[in-house]
CSV table of C-alpha atoms in Angstrom, one decimal:
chain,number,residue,atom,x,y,z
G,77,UNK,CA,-12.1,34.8,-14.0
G,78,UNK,CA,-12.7,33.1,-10.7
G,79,UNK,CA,-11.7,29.2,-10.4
G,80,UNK,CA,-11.4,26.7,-8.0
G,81,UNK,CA,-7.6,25.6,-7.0
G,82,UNK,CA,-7.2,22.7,-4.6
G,83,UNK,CA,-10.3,23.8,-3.2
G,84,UNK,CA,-9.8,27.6,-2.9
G,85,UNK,CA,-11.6,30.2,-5.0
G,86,UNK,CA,-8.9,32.4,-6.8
G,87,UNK,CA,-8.5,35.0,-9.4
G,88,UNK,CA,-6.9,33.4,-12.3
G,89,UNK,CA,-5.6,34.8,-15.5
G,90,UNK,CA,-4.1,31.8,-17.1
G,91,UNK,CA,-6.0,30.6,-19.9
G,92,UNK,CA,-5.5,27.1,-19.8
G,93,UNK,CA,-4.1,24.8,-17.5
G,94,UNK,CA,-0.5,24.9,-18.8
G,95,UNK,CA,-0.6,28.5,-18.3
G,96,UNK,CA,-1.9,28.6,-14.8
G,97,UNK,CA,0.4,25.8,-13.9
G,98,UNK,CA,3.4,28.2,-15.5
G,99,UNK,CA,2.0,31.1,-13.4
G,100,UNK,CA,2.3,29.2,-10.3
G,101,UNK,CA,6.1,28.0,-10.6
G,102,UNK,CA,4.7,24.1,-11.3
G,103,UNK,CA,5.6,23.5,-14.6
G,104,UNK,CA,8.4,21.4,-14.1
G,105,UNK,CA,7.4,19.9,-10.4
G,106,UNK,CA,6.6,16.3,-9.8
G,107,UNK,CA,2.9,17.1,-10.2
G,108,UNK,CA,-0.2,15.8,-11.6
G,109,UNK,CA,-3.6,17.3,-12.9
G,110,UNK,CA,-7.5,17.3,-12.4
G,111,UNK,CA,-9.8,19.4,-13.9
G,112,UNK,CA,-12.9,19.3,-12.8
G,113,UNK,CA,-12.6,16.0,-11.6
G,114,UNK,CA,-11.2,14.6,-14.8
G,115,UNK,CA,-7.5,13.3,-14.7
G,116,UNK,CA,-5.4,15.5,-17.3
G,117,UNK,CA,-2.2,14.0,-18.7
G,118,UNK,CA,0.9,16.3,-18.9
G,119,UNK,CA,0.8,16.5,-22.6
G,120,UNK,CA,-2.7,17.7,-22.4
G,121,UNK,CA,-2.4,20.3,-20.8
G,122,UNK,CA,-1.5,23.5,-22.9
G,123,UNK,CA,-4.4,22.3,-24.9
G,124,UNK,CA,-6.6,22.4,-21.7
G,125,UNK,CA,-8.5,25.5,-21.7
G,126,UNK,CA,-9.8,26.9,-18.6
G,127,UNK,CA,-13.6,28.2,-17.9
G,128,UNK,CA,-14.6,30.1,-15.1
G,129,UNK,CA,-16.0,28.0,-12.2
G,130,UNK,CA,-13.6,25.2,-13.1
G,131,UNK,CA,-11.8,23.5,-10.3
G,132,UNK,CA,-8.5,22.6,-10.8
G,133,UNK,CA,-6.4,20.1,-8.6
G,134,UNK,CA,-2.7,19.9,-8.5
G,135,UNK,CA,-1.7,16.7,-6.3
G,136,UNK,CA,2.1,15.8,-5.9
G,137,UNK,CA,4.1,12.8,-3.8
G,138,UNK,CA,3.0,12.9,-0.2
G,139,UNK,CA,3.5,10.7,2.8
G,140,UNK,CA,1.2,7.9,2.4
G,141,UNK,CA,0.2,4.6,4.1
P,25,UNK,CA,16.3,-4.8,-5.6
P,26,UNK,CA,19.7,-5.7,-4.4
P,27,UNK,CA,19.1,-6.4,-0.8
P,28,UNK,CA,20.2,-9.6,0.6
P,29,UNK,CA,18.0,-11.6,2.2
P,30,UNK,CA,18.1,-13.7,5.4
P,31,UNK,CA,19.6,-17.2,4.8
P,32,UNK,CA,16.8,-19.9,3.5
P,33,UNK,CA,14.4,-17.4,3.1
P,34,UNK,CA,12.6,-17.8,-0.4
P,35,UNK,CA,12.4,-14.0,-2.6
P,36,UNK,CA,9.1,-12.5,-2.9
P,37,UNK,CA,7.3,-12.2,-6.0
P,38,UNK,CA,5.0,-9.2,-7.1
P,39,UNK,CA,3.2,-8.8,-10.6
P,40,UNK,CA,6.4,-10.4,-12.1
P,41,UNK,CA,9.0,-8.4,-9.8
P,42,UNK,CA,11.1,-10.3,-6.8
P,43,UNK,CA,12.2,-8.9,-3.8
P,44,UNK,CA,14.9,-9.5,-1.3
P,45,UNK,CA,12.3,-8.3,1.6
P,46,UNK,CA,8.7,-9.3,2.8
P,47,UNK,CA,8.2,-6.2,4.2
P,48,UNK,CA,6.2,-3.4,3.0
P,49,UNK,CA,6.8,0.1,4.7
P,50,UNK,CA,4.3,2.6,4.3
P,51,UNK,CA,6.1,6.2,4.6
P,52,UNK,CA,3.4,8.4,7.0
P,53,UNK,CA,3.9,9.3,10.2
P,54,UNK,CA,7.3,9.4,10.9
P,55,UNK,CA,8.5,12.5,13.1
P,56,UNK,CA,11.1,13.2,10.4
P,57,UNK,CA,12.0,12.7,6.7
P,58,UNK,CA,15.4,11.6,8.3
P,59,UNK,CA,13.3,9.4,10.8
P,60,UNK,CA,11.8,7.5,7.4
P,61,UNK,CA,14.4,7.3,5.9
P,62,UNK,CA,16.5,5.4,8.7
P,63,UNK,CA,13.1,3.3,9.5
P,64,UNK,CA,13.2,2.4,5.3
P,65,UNK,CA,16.9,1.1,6.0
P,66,UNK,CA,16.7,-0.5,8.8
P,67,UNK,CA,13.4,-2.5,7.7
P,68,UNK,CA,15.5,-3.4,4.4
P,69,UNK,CA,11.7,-2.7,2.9
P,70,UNK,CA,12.2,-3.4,-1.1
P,71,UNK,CA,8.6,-1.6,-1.4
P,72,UNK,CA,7.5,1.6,0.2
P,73,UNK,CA,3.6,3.1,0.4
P,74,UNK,CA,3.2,6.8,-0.9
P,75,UNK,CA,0.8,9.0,-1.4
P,76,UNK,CA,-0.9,12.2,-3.4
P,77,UNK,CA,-2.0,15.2,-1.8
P,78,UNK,CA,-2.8,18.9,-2.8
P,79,UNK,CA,0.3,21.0,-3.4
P,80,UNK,CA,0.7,24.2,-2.4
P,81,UNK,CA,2.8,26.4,-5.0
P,82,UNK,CA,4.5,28.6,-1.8
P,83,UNK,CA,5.4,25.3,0.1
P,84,UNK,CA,6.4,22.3,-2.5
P,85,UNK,CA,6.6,20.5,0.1
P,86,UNK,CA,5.9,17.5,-2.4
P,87,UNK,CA,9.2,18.0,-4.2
P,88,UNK,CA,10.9,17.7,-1.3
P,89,UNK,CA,9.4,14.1,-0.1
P,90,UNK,CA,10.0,13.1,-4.0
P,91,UNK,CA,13.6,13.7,-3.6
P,92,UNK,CA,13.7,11.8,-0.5
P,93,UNK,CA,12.2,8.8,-2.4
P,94,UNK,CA,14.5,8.9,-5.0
P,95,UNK,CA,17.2,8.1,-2.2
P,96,UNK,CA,15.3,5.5,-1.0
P,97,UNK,CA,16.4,3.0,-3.7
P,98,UNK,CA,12.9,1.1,-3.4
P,99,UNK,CA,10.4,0.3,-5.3
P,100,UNK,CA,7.5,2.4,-5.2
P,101,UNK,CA,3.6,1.6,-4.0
P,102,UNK,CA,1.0,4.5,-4.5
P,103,UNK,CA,-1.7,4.5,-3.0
P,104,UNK,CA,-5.4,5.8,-3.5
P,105,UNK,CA,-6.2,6.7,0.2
P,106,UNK,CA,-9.5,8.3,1.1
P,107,UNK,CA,-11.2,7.7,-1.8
P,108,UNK,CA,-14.4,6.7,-1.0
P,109,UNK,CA,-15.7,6.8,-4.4
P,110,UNK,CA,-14.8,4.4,-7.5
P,111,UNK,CA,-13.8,7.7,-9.4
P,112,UNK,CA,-11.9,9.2,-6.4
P,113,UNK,CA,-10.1,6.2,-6.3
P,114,UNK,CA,-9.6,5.5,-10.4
P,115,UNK,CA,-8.8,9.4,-11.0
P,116,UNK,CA,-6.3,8.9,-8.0
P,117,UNK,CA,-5.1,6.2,-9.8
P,118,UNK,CA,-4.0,7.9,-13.4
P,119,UNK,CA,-3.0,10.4,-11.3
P,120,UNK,CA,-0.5,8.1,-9.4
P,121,UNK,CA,0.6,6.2,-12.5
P,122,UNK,CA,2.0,9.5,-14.5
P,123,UNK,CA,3.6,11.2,-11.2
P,124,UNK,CA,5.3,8.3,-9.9
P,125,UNK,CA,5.7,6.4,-13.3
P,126,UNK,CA,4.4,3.0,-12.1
P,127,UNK,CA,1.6,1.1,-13.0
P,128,UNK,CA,1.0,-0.6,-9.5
P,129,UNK,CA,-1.3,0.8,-7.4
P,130,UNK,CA,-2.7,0.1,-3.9
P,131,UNK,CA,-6.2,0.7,-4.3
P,132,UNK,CA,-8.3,1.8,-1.2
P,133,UNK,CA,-12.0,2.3,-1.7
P,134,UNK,CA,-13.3,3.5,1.7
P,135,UNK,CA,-16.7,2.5,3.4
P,136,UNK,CA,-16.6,3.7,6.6
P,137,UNK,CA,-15.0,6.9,7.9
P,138,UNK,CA,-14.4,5.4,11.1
P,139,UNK,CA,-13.1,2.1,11.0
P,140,UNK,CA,-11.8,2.8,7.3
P,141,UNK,CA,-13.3,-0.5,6.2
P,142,UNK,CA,-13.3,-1.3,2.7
P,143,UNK,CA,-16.2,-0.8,0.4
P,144,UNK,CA,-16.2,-3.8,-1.3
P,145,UNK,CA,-18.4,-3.4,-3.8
P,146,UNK,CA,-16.9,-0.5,-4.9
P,147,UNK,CA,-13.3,-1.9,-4.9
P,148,UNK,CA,-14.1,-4.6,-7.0
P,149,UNK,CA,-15.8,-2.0,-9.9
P,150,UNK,CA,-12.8,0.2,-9.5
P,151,UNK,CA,-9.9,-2.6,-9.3
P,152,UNK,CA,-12.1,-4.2,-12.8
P,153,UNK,CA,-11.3,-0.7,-14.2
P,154,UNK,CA,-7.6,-0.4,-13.0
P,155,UNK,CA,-6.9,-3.8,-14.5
P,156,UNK,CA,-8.5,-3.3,-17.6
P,157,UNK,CA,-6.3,-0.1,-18.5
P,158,UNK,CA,-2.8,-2.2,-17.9
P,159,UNK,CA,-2.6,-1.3,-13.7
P,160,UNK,CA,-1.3,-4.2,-11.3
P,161,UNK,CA,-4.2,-3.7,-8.5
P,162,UNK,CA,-2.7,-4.4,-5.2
P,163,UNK,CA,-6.4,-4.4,-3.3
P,164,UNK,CA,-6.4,-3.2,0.0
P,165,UNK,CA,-9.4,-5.6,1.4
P,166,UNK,CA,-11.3,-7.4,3.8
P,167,UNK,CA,-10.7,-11.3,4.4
P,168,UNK,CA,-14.0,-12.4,2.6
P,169,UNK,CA,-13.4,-15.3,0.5
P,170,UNK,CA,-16.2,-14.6,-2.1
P,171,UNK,CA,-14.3,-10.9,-2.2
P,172,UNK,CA,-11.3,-12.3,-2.6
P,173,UNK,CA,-13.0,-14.5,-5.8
P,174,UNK,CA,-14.1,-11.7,-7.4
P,175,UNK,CA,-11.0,-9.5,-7.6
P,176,UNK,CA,-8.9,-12.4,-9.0
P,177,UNK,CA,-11.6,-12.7,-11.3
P,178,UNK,CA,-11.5,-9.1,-12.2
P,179,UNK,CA,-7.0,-9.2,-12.5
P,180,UNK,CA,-6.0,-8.7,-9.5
P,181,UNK,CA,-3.1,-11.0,-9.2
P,182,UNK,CA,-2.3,-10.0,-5.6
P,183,UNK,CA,-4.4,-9.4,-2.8
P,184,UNK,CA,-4.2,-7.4,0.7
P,185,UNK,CA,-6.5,-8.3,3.1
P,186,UNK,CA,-6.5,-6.3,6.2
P,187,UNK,CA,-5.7,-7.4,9.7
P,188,UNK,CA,-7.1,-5.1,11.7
P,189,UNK,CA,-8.8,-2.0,10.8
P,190,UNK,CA,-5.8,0.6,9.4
P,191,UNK,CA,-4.0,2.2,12.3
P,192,UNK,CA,-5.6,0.1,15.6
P,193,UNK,CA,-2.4,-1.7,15.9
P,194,UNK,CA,-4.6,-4.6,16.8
P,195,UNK,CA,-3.0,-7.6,14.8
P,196,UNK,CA,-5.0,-9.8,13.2
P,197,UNK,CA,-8.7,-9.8,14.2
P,198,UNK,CA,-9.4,-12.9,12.1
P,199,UNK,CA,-6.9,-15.7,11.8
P,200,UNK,CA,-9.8,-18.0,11.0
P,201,UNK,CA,-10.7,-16.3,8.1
P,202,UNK,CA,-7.2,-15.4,6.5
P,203,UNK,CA,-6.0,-18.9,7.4
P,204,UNK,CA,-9.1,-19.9,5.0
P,205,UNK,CA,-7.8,-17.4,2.5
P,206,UNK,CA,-4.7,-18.8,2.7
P,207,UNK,CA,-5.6,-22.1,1.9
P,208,UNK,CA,-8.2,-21.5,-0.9
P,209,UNK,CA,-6.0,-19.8,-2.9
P,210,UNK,CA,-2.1,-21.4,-2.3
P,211,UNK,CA,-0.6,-20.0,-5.4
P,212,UNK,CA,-1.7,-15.6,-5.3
P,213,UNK,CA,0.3,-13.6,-3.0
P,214,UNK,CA,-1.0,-12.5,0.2
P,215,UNK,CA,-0.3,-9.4,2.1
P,216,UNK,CA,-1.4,-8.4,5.2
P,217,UNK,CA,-1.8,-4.9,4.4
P,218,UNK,CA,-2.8,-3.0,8.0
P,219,UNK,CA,-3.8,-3.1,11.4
P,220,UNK,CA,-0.4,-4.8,12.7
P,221,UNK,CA,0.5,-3.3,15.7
P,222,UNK,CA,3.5,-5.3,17.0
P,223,UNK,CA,6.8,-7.7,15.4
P,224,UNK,CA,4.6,-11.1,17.4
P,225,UNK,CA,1.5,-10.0,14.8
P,226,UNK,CA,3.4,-9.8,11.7
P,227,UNK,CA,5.3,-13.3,12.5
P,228,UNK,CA,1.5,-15.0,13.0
P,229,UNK,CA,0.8,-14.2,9.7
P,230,UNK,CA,3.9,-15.2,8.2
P,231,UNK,CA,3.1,-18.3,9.9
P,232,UNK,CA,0.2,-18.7,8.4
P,233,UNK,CA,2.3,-18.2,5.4
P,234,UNK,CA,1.6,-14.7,3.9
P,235,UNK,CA,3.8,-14.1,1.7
P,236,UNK,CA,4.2,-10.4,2.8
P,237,UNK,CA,3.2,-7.3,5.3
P,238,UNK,CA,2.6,-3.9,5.2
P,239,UNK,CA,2.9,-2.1,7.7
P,240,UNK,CA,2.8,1.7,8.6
P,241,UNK,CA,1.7,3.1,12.0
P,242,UNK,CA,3.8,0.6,13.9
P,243,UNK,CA,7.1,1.7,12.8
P,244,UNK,CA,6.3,5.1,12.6
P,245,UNK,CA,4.9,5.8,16.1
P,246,UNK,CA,7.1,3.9,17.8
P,247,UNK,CA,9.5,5.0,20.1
P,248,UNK,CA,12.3,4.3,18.1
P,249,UNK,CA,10.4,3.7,14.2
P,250,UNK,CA,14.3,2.2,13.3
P,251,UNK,CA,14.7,-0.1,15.9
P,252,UNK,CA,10.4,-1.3,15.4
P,253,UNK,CA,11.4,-1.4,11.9
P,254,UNK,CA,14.4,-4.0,12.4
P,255,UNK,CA,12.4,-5.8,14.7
P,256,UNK,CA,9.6,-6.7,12.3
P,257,UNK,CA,11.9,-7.6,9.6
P,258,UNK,CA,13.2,-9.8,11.9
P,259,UNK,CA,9.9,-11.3,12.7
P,260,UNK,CA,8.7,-11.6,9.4
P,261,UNK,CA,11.8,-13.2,8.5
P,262,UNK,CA,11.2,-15.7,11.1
P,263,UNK,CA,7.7,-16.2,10.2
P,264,UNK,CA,8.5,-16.8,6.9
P,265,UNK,CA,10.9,-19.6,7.8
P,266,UNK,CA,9.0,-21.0,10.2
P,267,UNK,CA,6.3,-21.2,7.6
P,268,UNK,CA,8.7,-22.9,5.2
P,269,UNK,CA,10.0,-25.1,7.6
P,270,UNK,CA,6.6,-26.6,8.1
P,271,UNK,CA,5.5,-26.1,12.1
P,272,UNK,CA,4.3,-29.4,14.0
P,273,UNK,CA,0.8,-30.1,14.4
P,274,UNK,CA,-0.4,-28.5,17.8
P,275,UNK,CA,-1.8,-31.5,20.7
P,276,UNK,CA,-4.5,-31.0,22.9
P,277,UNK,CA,-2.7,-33.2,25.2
P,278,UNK,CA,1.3,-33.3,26.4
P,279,UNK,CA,3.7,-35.6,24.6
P,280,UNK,CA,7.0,-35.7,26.5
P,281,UNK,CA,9.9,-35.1,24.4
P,282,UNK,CA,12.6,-36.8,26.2
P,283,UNK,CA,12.7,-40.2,25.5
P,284,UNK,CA,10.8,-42.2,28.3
P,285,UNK,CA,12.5,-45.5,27.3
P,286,UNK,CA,16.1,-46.7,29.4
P,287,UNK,CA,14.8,-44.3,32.7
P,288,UNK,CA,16.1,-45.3,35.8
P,289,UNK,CA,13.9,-46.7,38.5
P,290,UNK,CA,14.2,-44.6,41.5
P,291,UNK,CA,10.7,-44.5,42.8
């Protein structure tokens, strides 16, 4: 299925958000989750399934005013 | 924090925190992690700014900044930059408060792409819902008094007016109107939060006794961002005494200050 990933359309076979972040060598990184908008706590998400057309953000620590 | 702080000067107090320093560093901009983290030293900032951003999976670059602030030693600030909606900003928010496990916030709610003016409205709704769910709001605002009401109202125990729109290095456009803040509300901690450009604006508003700055773009653009960044502590350390020590009452007129009395007469 197709999703949205920090604003970039991409293949994605994961099916849920665990998964995909698993896929993408995240799991353990000092990250934090949207889905579709919606904030997703850590513990959420292996129970996050993922739909086609869903866009996904992954946000970590950046330089910041 | 275990910094010590210049002699006479009174700790600052944050959402039941103290800290040795009164000034806030904001972490963009610098031409090198190294660069920040000499410019965090030399400032002796207790409190640092930081950010979220997209991360890519082949870069994680984001790992590598959160190492950096682990070294820092400071207490972190997030902040919800360019949101310009209250969901941006609240989703920002939870997503801030699980990465960098911290319940303060800085919460920006822009208006205005160009002058990145607050929306007011806006912040208000969105610090109501930060405060509600257990966040301590740290409101990046303008100076308006009635503003200022309604976020105290809403649990904001600190506020941030700005002096000059983020990044003009301008100073502060309107003493008038945070020397009014100042005095309408003695007891909630003020910070200048932007729009400083050099060491003389940050003392001013010490000196109108702030109990704080943040500052970014001055440090980090300078020429040397370590030396700027010891020169502002310096000058809000001086403003903040100053301000303790209770300035004189300015005269329209001169009032000589050696003693006139016992002078000879020579003319």
């Amino acid at each position: 299925m197709r999703i949205t990933l920090n604003g970039v359309s991409e293949d994605c076979a994961a099916t849920t958000l665990a998964e995909l972040l698993q896929n993408l060598g995240l799991a353990n990184d000092a990250i934090a989750t949207a889905l579709n908008g919606t904030f997703i706590r850590r513990d959420q998400r292996p129970a996050t399934p993922l739909h086609e057309g869903d866009a996904v953000e992954i946000v970590a620590p950046m330089q910041g005013g | 924090m275990t910094m010590t702080r210049p002699p006479g000067e009174a700790p600052l107090r944050l959402y039941d925190q103290t800290f040795a320093s009164r000034l806030l560093l904001g972490t963009a901009r610098y031409p090198s992690p190294a660069v920040l983290a000499a410019a965090v030293s030399a400032a002796r900032a207790g409190i640092v700014t930081v950010s979220l951003r997209r991360e890519q999976a082949s870069l994680r670059s984001g790992q590598a900044f959160f190492e950096l602030l682990r070294g820092l030693n400071v207490k972190l600030l997030p902040n919800t930059a360019d949101c310009h909606s209250v969901k941006e900003a609240v989703t920002t928010a939870h997503m801030a408060r699980e990465l960098f496990q911290t319940n303060w916030i800085k919460l920006e709610v822009i208006g205005n792409a160009e002058t990145l003016q607050p929306d007011i409205f806006g912040l208000v709704e969105a610090a109501r819902i930060l405060c509600a769910d257990g966040f301590a709001v740290f409101p990046y605002m303008t100076e308006d008094l009635v503003l200022a009401e309604r976020l105290l109202a809403v649990g904001c125990k600190v506020l941030m007016p700005w002096g000059a729109p983020i990044g003009s290095g301008r100073g502060l456009n309107n003493s008038y109107g945070l020397r009014t803040l100042r005095a309408w509300f003695p007891d909630v901690p003020l910070i200048v939060d932007a729009g400083l450009g050099l060491p003389s604006h940050a003392a001013a508003a010490m000196e109108l006794g702030y109990d704080a700055c943040l500052l970014n773009t001055a440090v980090a653009r300078a020429g040397d961002p370590a030396k700027m960044a010891t020169a502002f502590a310096a000058a809000i350390a001086a403003g903040r005494l100053a301000y303790e020590a209770r300035p004189m009452e300015p005269r329209d007129f001169a009032e000589p200050s050696t003693p006139q009395t016992g002078k000879a007469k020579l003319a």
